[in-house]
Amino acid sequence: MLPLVPVVVCCALAALTGIGVIALRRPVYVAVALLGHSLSLAALYLAMSAQFSAAAQTLIYSGAIVVLFLIVVALLPSGGAEQTSWPRMAAGAVVLVAMLAGLATAVLASGLAHANREVFSVEQVGAPLFAELLLPFELTAPLLLAAIVAAIALWRRQESRPTADDEGARP
Amino acid sequence: MTDLLADLSWTSRAELILVGTMLALLALAPRLEKSTTATSLLGVFGALGAGACGLQVEGLPRLGMLVVAVGVVVAMLLLQVAELFDLRQRPEAAALVVVGGLGALVIVASRSLLEIAIGVELLSLSGATLVALGRGQRPLEAAFKYFLLSAVTFAMFLFGMALLFLANGSFGLDALNEVFGPGRGVALAGAALMVMGLAFKLALLPVHFGALDAYTAGPASLVGFVMLASKLGAAAGIAKIASASGASVQQLLLGAGLLTIGFGVVASFAQTELRRLLAYSAVAHAGFLAIAAGSPKLGMPTALFYVVCYGAAALLAFAALAGTGSAANDDQLPVARLGNGLGRARALALVLALASLAGVPPLPGFWAKLAVLMTAWKAWGPVPTALVALGGVIGVIYYLRPVPDLLAQSKQEGPRLSLGVALALALTAGLVLFLAFAPGWGYWLANN
Amino acid sequence: MSAADLLLWSFLFPLPTLVLSALGLPKRAGALSFLSPLAILVAGVAWLAQGAGSAKVAVPDFVRFLPDGAFRLTVDPLAGVMLLVVGFVSTCVFVYSQGYMAHDERPHRFFAFLDFFVACMCLLVVAGNLMVLLIGWTGVGIASFLLISFWWQKDGGAPLKAGYLALGANAIGDAALLVAVVLVPSGLGELSGLGAIAHEAPERATALAWCLVIAACAKSAQGPLWWWLPSAMAGPTPVSALIHAATMVAAGVYLLVRTAGVIVDAPTVAYTTAWIGVWTALLAGVASLWQPNFKRGLAYSTVSQLGWMFTAVAVGAPFAALFHLVTHAAFKAMLFLSAGTVIAATHHEERIDQVGGLAKKLPFAFGYFVLGTAALIGTPIVTAGSFSKDAILEATLASPWPELGWLLLAGAFLTGAYAGRLLFGVFLGAPGPATEHAHHPGKIFDLALLPLAAGAIALGYLEAGTGALSGLLHDVVAVGEPVHVQPTLLGLGAFAIGLFGVAAGALLARTSTKCLPLPPFAELWQALWGEAQAIPEGVAALHTGRVSRYALIVLLGVAVSIGVAVAPVAGREAPPPVETKRRPYVPTDPRKKKDEERRKKKEQEERARRQQQRKEQQQEMRLDATRGDLKPLKAPAKPAEGSAP
Amino acid sequence: MNLQPEPIIVATAVFIFCCGAAGVALRKNPIGLLMSVELMINAAILVLVLGSRVHGNPMGQTVALLVLVLGAAEAVVGLALALAVFRRRAVVDVDAPQEIRG
């Protein structure tokens, strides 16, 4: 059995910070909420005794992705708080309700299997990377490379002729 | 080392060759910037290598590799006239084309859901960036929208994959069958999410918007390839998931397919620009693909056959349009007065491509539609079959609308054809004609 | 190589001239083009001379996903007769077009399209199964579109719109035929064997019959699918004569004659088709009286005559339909071409109130038109039309639904009325404004029609009296009563009614405007059509350019699809949580896995081989037994059988 | 009522996913929108880790790691595109560029 209390606390935290991500107005706050969300998920993983995932979540998500977002927030002229209109809020609410309805129906109609408590060592978690998941694991290399190439190509496209072809941009 | 090589499957070898080609293109990029021919040659060799590996395998991956090889070769040939914002970015574009081919190939050869996910990601990275590299602000806008929606749908795919894992504890496609019993709502929801995530690449209603933008505003020389690769990958992925899922996912695909056909056909009537017409009708074709891929029996071969027939014609159409637009308004070719300055070869190629896309017998588009009809008849019975048939032939009207104009103006002189464009036109037109007179062979290739 | 074998490939005959025309090669466009239909005609005559044999060819496995995926071509007497008609009319029209298109800007393209049409038409005729038929079927539709919209910039794009209309109607027919291809169960792929479907797969027979009838209606402008043929008159007149009067529109009738077995075996379908034919014949006859444009008047006449043929097929007299098809092809093409002469003489004047009294200026055209009108109303003995028309009337009156025959007799009056109106309105009566500067357009306009005129007189005797046509076709088509030269009472009566009609038409032509005011529902129709055109724009407007809107639609759509997928299990009680057995996870080395796969494969092969051996052994034993070998079965036989499962 | 931790986690994951979806619908700022997408991916990772536990199979955690990598790659390209599009625009709103329509 999982320890109930830490799980509930972490779940509540994750859900709250998740709401924060979509509800907060200032981009910086949103990034901080995402950071909190990621950290509470990491804590939840710890509670589920998935130490490796907790570490990965902290390192990659909190460490890298959120920082990346923060940098871009700084780069973009976001103009302070986001002005969200009522129709958009309504759209968000409608999506939330519709998605929840669909997925809740699905979840309610199925039972969960559960095995005994088991803690996986890093070695055990890593083993599939060199067995069943060998191909996907190796494919992440060209994927990351492609992402880098794409980002650089987009940047170069931007930089190469800064004044030409600006018909779509507004001063 | 030799032992390792001997143990490698031919699919993996093809993937390795594509990765190697990409690395070579990137490593040599500073030198290749000056010589488009060298870039194209390098890419063509890589594609041919992958295609040669493809000849060695049996089954699905073979056709996938051949399609990818042809697509990459055509894209490389068109690189000379590619409407890039910065012409020095040709090596990067070539590398991204190879990445897109790799993505499609990974999906076609995949045995687990995770591989499909990685293939989809490769496809969307390369597709969005290739579109973004086009000239002007419109391609950038299109790429942004395309990628944003693709990210959303990809997240759905991942969530669906996770739900399936939660339901049965495995990522294997083979194990998918076991979980679709009664009460397995999570598994069904997961399958639906994954199918919709892939459907974005197929341009199926209601997830068709990004593709619509990309096909409209992207550079013509590269969009043909982006379209082919994503449809190939998505159709293969959806067919794999649908054939392993239960009836409800298949019915979902049927419904979405019929809606998509109706939408694409009706909306195409309003289009007055050729690029938009091609984009909207690509949506209609996605409907056929979905119906084929969602059929319980014969789904996979029919879908692949459709991709081959449709892809050949679409590649031909975009090859004919490659490099013709002016800098600012690439996609402003109105249907009326369209032939101006296209020249005879391009105009005739467009006529052939449009006729094939319209499903004029005996061109490949017709055989593809017939195959879908046969499959739909076996799987779904008379009413859907009749609807599909009607949707399939109504397209003749909007596809043939520009034809009198094109034929009339095919006499006029157009811009001189560069060698690459001429080769690409010859290759794709030859493919279309070959499939027209030997459809049985193409189907055999898709089926074995 | 016999002539029948040659005819199998008749669809290739027009290709050389097509290529030449496409390249713009003979300096005078079309100077050589008439050779290809002539070659078809000559081959057809040679085939007749050789005894009208049959020939077949099949390329197996052409389309693998079809039950009968072979590429089949068949020449039988029916196809041969049809090819003769096509060759005959096309030759005349090609020669005529030399004159008609002489002043056009792009005559080469015209002849290339015409060649393309002839090729597709021949393929349609020699098709051995539905799939090949569909190739030709769609091909003629597209050729028709290209030729209708040949002058697509004229009149603000009206011909192009007319082309779309034709394409739309054709598309419905193509869809029906596509479904028919899918419906035909395996082994019944051959077109001539399609009648057997009623016995092999009765549950599909009715559906197949419906599909065939819908396809035929679309191609022959029958019933609710009539709308495209009158507007198709926007094309050049030779096209109207060849495609929209003589050959392509007759393809629907040809298909029905070919598959008459399927239609007649489905009584509901046959009954409906007969009614469609009769009502189309009547309504088109009425509509023709309203047309201000004499070419459109003739087009409605074609629709009406095709209705006669449809009725004939549906009441079980396909031979009468075919006979009328043959004679109608000759005289209707002649009527159209003489109308074309008027158009050429008056510089593209097609309005009936602008012309009149042209008989003196165009004596030949007048003569042909009179002959055509006489054939249309069925003048006994002199014209071919009388024999075929009487055959249809007789067959319909003798059918289980004789009321259809009486309605057709009423239609004979309408036929006379519209034919008389055109004759008196264009050639006789007071000259119109365009008549004054009309001039004779050239000798070729008169000469090209001579063979058609001969046909309009003589083709009837092919059958009447001699019974040559029915003798030729009795293997392929159900042949009814023999046709006699002596006019029957019925024929004379119909002719008399027709004459009354002509008198009425002449009176109509004398009214001051020469045409009746258009009924108001035409405007209503146009208004509806305009509204319908807004629908595609509305649908396309969904693409607003706002990405958040797209995201909203995507998300809601996905939510709905989750709902659809989950619906079958929704609301069910969740099964209790399953306690899975703890399986210690062992990663599999891919290479080991491969070895294991290999081993398994080997084992499987071994097992399969052993089973095969066992089977062979058993078979041998069974063979022994059947040979009457009285030896008891060998000892291992029973244990082997027992151990098999 | 017997509260079990696993259903709570599933519910949380579903809720986070739906939050992300709602965020996509209501966000105006492209970065906020991409962060909402990250929420959806996080929900997927959570389900994977849970599945790994439920089935006693470490592969779920392994795949979770790879999915993290996929999310990172996507964020990189998405942000690069957002930068390229919006760097010279005064209004940072995903709906601002709307030249392609109809």
Tab-separated table of N, CA and C in Angstrom, chain A residues 24-109:
chain	number	residue	atom	x	y	z
A	24	LEU	N	-2.944	32.024	-13.650
A	24	LEU	CA	-2.176	33.223	-13.307
A	24	LEU	C	-1.972	34.112	-14.520
A	25	ARG	N	-1.819	35.405	-14.288
A	25	ARG	CA	-1.779	36.363	-15.387
A	25	ARG	C	-0.364	36.657	-15.873
A	26	ARG	N	0.560	36.856	-14.931
A	26	ARG	CA	1.899	37.270	-15.368
A	26	ARG	C	2.721	36.057	-15.779
A	27	PRO	N	3.365	36.120	-16.922
A	27	PRO	CA	4.127	34.969	-17.409
A	27	PRO	C	5.144	34.446	-16.411
A	28	VAL	N	5.770	35.376	-15.655
A	28	VAL	CA	6.777	34.911	-14.707
A	28	VAL	C	6.112	34.067	-13.619
A	29	TYR	N	4.962	34.529	-13.154
A	29	TYR	CA	4.247	33.753	-12.132
A	29	TYR	C	3.877	32.379	-12.681
A	30	VAL	N	3.463	32.384	-13.934
A	30	VAL	CA	3.077	31.109	-14.540
A	30	VAL	C	4.259	30.148	-14.527
A	31	ALA	N	5.432	30.688	-14.875
A	31	ALA	CA	6.618	29.826	-14.887
A	31	ALA	C	6.888	29.304	-13.485
A	32	VAL	N	6.719	30.164	-12.500
A	32	VAL	CA	6.950	29.727	-11.119
A	32	VAL	C	5.934	28.652	-10.733
A	33	ALA	N	4.701	28.844	-11.166
A	33	ALA	CA	3.685	27.828	-10.882
A	33	ALA	C	4.052	26.503	-11.537
A	34	LEU	N	4.567	26.593	-12.735
A	34	LEU	CA	4.977	25.363	-13.417
A	34	LEU	C	6.103	24.691	-12.646
A	35	LEU	N	7.010	25.542	-12.126
A	35	LEU	CA	8.106	25.001	-11.311
A	35	LEU	C	7.536	24.283	-10.092
A	36	GLY	N	6.609	24.938	-9.419
A	36	GLY	CA	6.002	24.314	-8.249
A	36	GLY	C	5.288	23.030	-8.612
A	37	HIS	N	4.604	23.067	-9.728
A	37	HIS	CA	3.893	21.884	-10.180
A	37	HIS	C	4.865	20.730	-10.400
A	38	SER	N	5.948	21.046	-11.069
A	38	SER	CA	6.939	20.012	-11.364
A	38	SER	C	7.528	19.454	-10.074
A	39	LEU	N	7.803	20.350	-9.132
A	39	LEU	CA	8.399	19.882	-7.872
A	39	LEU	C	7.399	19.038	-7.090
A	40	SER	N	6.134	19.438	-7.080
A	40	SER	CA	5.176	18.635	-6.310
A	40	SER	C	4.984	17.275	-6.969
A	41	LEU	N	5.078	17.251	-8.301
A	41	LEU	CA	5.032	15.940	-8.952
A	41	LEU	C	6.218	15.093	-8.537
A	42	ALA	N	7.397	15.735	-8.467
A	42	ALA	CA	8.582	14.993	-8.051
A	42	ALA	C	8.380	14.418	-6.656
A	43	ALA	N	7.780	15.228	-5.788
A	43	ALA	CA	7.508	14.742	-4.434
A	43	ALA	C	6.536	13.564	-4.470
A	44	LEU	N	5.545	13.682	-5.360
A	44	LEU	CA	4.580	12.590	-5.483
A	44	LEU	C	5.277	11.306	-5.930
A	45	TYR	N	6.217	11.460	-6.858
A	45	TYR	CA	6.962	10.281	-7.306
A	45	TYR	C	7.734	9.672	-6.150
A	46	LEU	N	8.300	10.551	-5.321
A	46	LEU	CA	9.025	10.034	-4.152
A	46	LEU	C	8.076	9.256	-3.262
A	47	ALA	N	6.876	9.814	-3.077
A	47	ALA	CA	5.901	9.129	-2.245
A	47	ALA	C	5.526	7.782	-2.850
A	48	MET	N	5.585	7.731	-4.166
A	48	MET	CA	5.279	6.463	-4.823
A	48	MET	C	6.519	5.587	-4.922
A	49	SER	N	7.543	5.976	-4.243
A	49	SER	CA	8.859	5.315	-4.248
A	49	SER	C	9.396	5.092	-5.652
A	50	ALA	N	9.215	6.100	-6.493
A	50	ALA	CA	9.856	6.084	-7.802
A	50	ALA	C	10.952	7.135	-7.784
A	51	GLN	N	12.040	6.768	-7.118
A	51	GLN	CA	13.078	7.774	-6.873
A	51	GLN	C	13.705	8.283	-8.163
A	52	PHE	N	13.896	7.379	-9.095
A	52	PHE	CA	14.566	7.798	-10.318
A	52	PHE	C	13.734	8.840	-11.052
A	53	SER	N	12.436	8.560	-11.142
A	53	SER	CA	11.578	9.512	-11.845
A	53	SER	C	11.561	10.853	-11.127
A	54	ALA	N	11.569	10.804	-9.809
A	54	ALA	CA	11.586	12.059	-9.060
A	54	ALA	C	12.822	12.869	-9.412
A	55	ALA	N	13.943	12.181	-9.462
A	55	ALA	CA	15.188	12.891	-9.778
A	55	ALA	C	15.137	13.446	-11.190
A	56	ALA	N	14.670	12.628	-12.119
A	56	ALA	CA	14.628	13.075	-13.511
A	56	ALA	C	13.699	14.262	-13.647
A	57	GLN	N	12.558	14.184	-12.980
A	57	GLN	CA	11.589	15.278	-13.057
A	57	GLN	C	12.222	16.566	-12.547
A	58	THR	N	12.900	16.459	-11.424
A	58	THR	CA	13.507	17.659	-10.843
A	58	THR	C	14.573	18.209	-11.772
A	59	LEU	N	15.441	17.303	-12.229
A	59	LEU	CA	16.589	17.779	-13.003
A	59	LEU	C	16.148	18.337	-14.345
A	60	ILE	N	15.389	17.513	-15.085
A	60	ILE	CA	15.080	17.915	-16.455
A	60	ILE	C	14.015	18.985	-16.475
A	61	TYR	N	12.946	18.729	-15.723
A	61	TYR	CA	11.845	19.665	-15.815
A	61	TYR	C	12.137	20.961	-15.099
A	62	SER	N	12.356	20.804	-13.785
A	62	SER	CA	12.550	22.025	-13.015
A	62	SER	C	13.834	22.702	-13.432
A	63	GLY	N	14.846	21.882	-13.683
A	63	GLY	CA	16.157	22.451	-13.968
A	63	GLY	C	16.258	23.025	-15.348
A	64	ALA	N	15.752	22.316	-16.329
A	64	ALA	CA	16.015	22.736	-17.704
A	64	ALA	C	14.827	23.423	-18.353
A	65	ILE	N	13.687	22.732	-18.374
A	65	ILE	CA	12.591	23.243	-19.192
A	65	ILE	C	12.040	24.541	-18.628
A	66	VAL	N	11.846	24.566	-17.294
A	66	VAL	CA	11.280	25.777	-16.711
A	66	VAL	C	12.220	26.951	-16.894
A	67	VAL	N	13.513	26.676	-16.769
A	67	VAL	CA	14.484	27.748	-16.981
A	67	VAL	C	14.408	28.260	-18.411
A	68	LEU	N	14.254	27.314	-19.330
A	68	LEU	CA	14.128	27.698	-20.741
A	68	LEU	C	12.932	28.623	-20.922
A	69	PHE	N	11.826	28.236	-20.298
A	69	PHE	CA	10.632	29.075	-20.409
A	69	PHE	C	10.895	30.463	-19.838
A	70	LEU	N	11.575	30.480	-18.700
A	70	LEU	CA	11.843	31.774	-18.062
A	70	LEU	C	12.674	32.666	-18.972
A	71	ILE	N	13.667	32.051	-19.634
A	71	ILE	CA	14.517	32.840	-20.530
A	71	ILE	C	13.678	33.446	-21.646
A	72	VAL	N	12.796	32.615	-22.218
A	72	VAL	CA	12.003	33.126	-23.328
A	72	VAL	C	11.022	34.186	-22.851
A	73	VAL	N	10.518	34.007	-21.633
A	73	VAL	CA	9.652	35.043	-21.069
A	73	VAL	C	10.404	36.355	-21.018
A	74	ALA	N	11.666	36.271	-20.655
A	74	ALA	CA	12.449	37.489	-20.585
A	74	ALA	C	12.710	38.072	-21.963
A	75	LEU	N	12.838	37.206	-22.956
A	75	LEU	CA	13.165	37.680	-24.306
A	75	LEU	C	11.974	38.319	-24.991
A	76	LEU	N	10.777	37.814	-24.706
A	76	LEU	CA	9.609	38.282	-25.456
A	76	LEU	C	9.033	39.525	-24.808
A	77	PRO	N	8.629	40.486	-25.585
A	77	PRO	CA	7.961	41.663	-25.023
A	77	PRO	C	6.534	41.322	-24.658
A	78	SER	N	6.358	40.670	-23.520
A	78	SER	CA	5.031	40.150	-23.234
A	78	SER	C	4.086	41.224	-22.716
A	79	GLY	N	4.621	42.363	-22.358
A	79	GLY	CA	3.754	43.467	-21.981
A	79	GLY	C	3.017	43.228	-20.675
A	80	GLY	N	3.690	42.659	-19.711
A	80	GLY	CA	3.074	42.519	-18.401
A	80	GLY	C	2.008	41.459	-18.350
A	81	ALA	N	0.958	41.738	-17.593
A	81	ALA	CA	-0.065	40.723	-17.360
A	81	ALA	C	-0.855	40.446	-18.626
A	82	GLU	N	-1.292	39.235	-18.726
A	82	GLU	CA	-2.059	38.825	-19.899
A	82	GLU	C	-3.513	39.254	-19.728
A	83	GLN	N	-4.068	39.866	-20.745
A	83	GLN	CA	-5.462	40.293	-20.681
A	83	GLN	C	-6.330	39.192	-21.277
A	84	THR	N	-6.938	38.439	-20.413
A	84	THR	CA	-7.771	37.362	-20.928
A	84	THR	C	-9.213	37.829	-21.004
A	85	SER	N	-9.837	37.533	-22.119
A	85	SER	CA	-11.214	37.988	-22.295
A	85	SER	C	-12.175	36.917	-21.783
A	86	TRP	N	-13.395	37.347	-21.544
A	86	TRP	CA	-14.392	36.419	-21.024
A	86	TRP	C	-14.661	35.259	-21.970
A	87	PRO	N	-14.810	35.498	-23.277
A	87	PRO	CA	-15.060	34.360	-24.163
A	87	PRO	C	-13.993	33.287	-24.046
A	88	ARG	N	-12.746	33.756	-23.858
A	88	ARG	CA	-11.687	32.753	-23.751
A	88	ARG	C	-11.791	31.975	-22.461
A	89	MET	N	-12.137	32.679	-21.397
A	89	MET	CA	-12.316	31.967	-20.135
A	89	MET	C	-13.426	30.924	-20.291
A	90	ALA	N	-14.497	31.346	-20.948
A	90	ALA	CA	-15.615	30.424	-21.135
A	90	ALA	C	-15.155	29.229	-21.959
A	91	ALA	N	-14.354	29.495	-23.009
A	91	ALA	CA	-13.860	28.404	-23.844
A	91	ALA	C	-13.061	27.432	-22.996
A	92	GLY	N	-12.183	27.996	-22.137
A	92	GLY	CA	-11.383	27.137	-21.278
A	92	GLY	C	-12.256	26.292	-20.380
A	93	ALA	N	-13.286	26.929	-19.792
A	93	ALA	CA	-14.173	26.194	-18.884
A	93	ALA	C	-14.881	25.066	-19.639
A	94	VAL	N	-15.356	25.393	-20.847
A	94	VAL	CA	-16.069	24.381	-21.617
A	94	VAL	C	-15.147	23.194	-21.916
A	95	VAL	N	-13.911	23.497	-22.319
A	95	VAL	CA	-12.970	22.420	-22.615
A	95	VAL	C	-12.721	21.586	-21.373
A	96	LEU	N	-12.534	22.290	-20.242
A	96	LEU	CA	-12.262	21.579	-18.994
A	96	LEU	C	-13.391	20.602	-18.691
A	97	VAL	N	-14.618	21.109	-18.787
A	97	VAL	CA	-15.758	20.262	-18.450
A	97	VAL	C	-15.876	19.090	-19.428
A	98	ALA	N	-15.748	19.390	-20.724
A	98	ALA	CA	-15.934	18.343	-21.732
A	98	ALA	C	-14.891	17.248	-21.585
A	99	MET	N	-13.632	17.674	-21.429
A	99	MET	CA	-12.553	16.693	-21.298
A	99	MET	C	-12.738	15.860	-20.037
A	100	LEU	N	-13.051	16.571	-18.942
A	100	LEU	CA	-13.226	15.857	-17.679
A	100	LEU	C	-14.350	14.835	-17.810
A	101	ALA	N	-15.437	15.260	-18.458
A	101	ALA	CA	-16.570	14.345	-18.591
A	101	ALA	C	-16.141	13.091	-19.344
A	102	GLY	N	-15.478	13.304	-20.485
A	102	GLY	CA	-15.061	12.150	-21.295
A	102	GLY	C	-14.135	11.224	-20.530
A	103	LEU	N	-13.093	11.828	-19.921
A	103	LEU	CA	-12.090	10.979	-19.270
A	103	LEU	C	-12.646	10.346	-18.000
A	104	ALA	N	-13.517	11.083	-17.289
A	104	ALA	CA	-14.076	10.511	-16.061
A	104	ALA	C	-14.934	9.298	-16.393
A	105	THR	N	-15.722	9.422	-17.479
A	105	THR	CA	-16.503	8.253	-17.886
A	105	THR	C	-15.588	7.072	-18.108
A	106	ALA	N	-14.479	7.344	-18.771
A	106	ALA	CA	-13.554	6.257	-19.087
A	106	ALA	C	-12.988	5.656	-17.808
A	107	VAL	N	-12.554	6.520	-16.892
A	107	VAL	CA	-11.889	6.015	-15.690
A	107	VAL	C	-12.873	5.251	-14.820
A	108	LEU	N	-14.088	5.796	-14.723
A	108	LEU	CA	-15.073	5.146	-13.858
A	108	LEU	C	-15.448	3.764	-14.367
A	109	ALA	N	-15.301	3.566	-15.667
A	109	ALA	CA	-15.714	2.288	-16.232
A	109	ALA	C	-14.595	1.271	-16.232
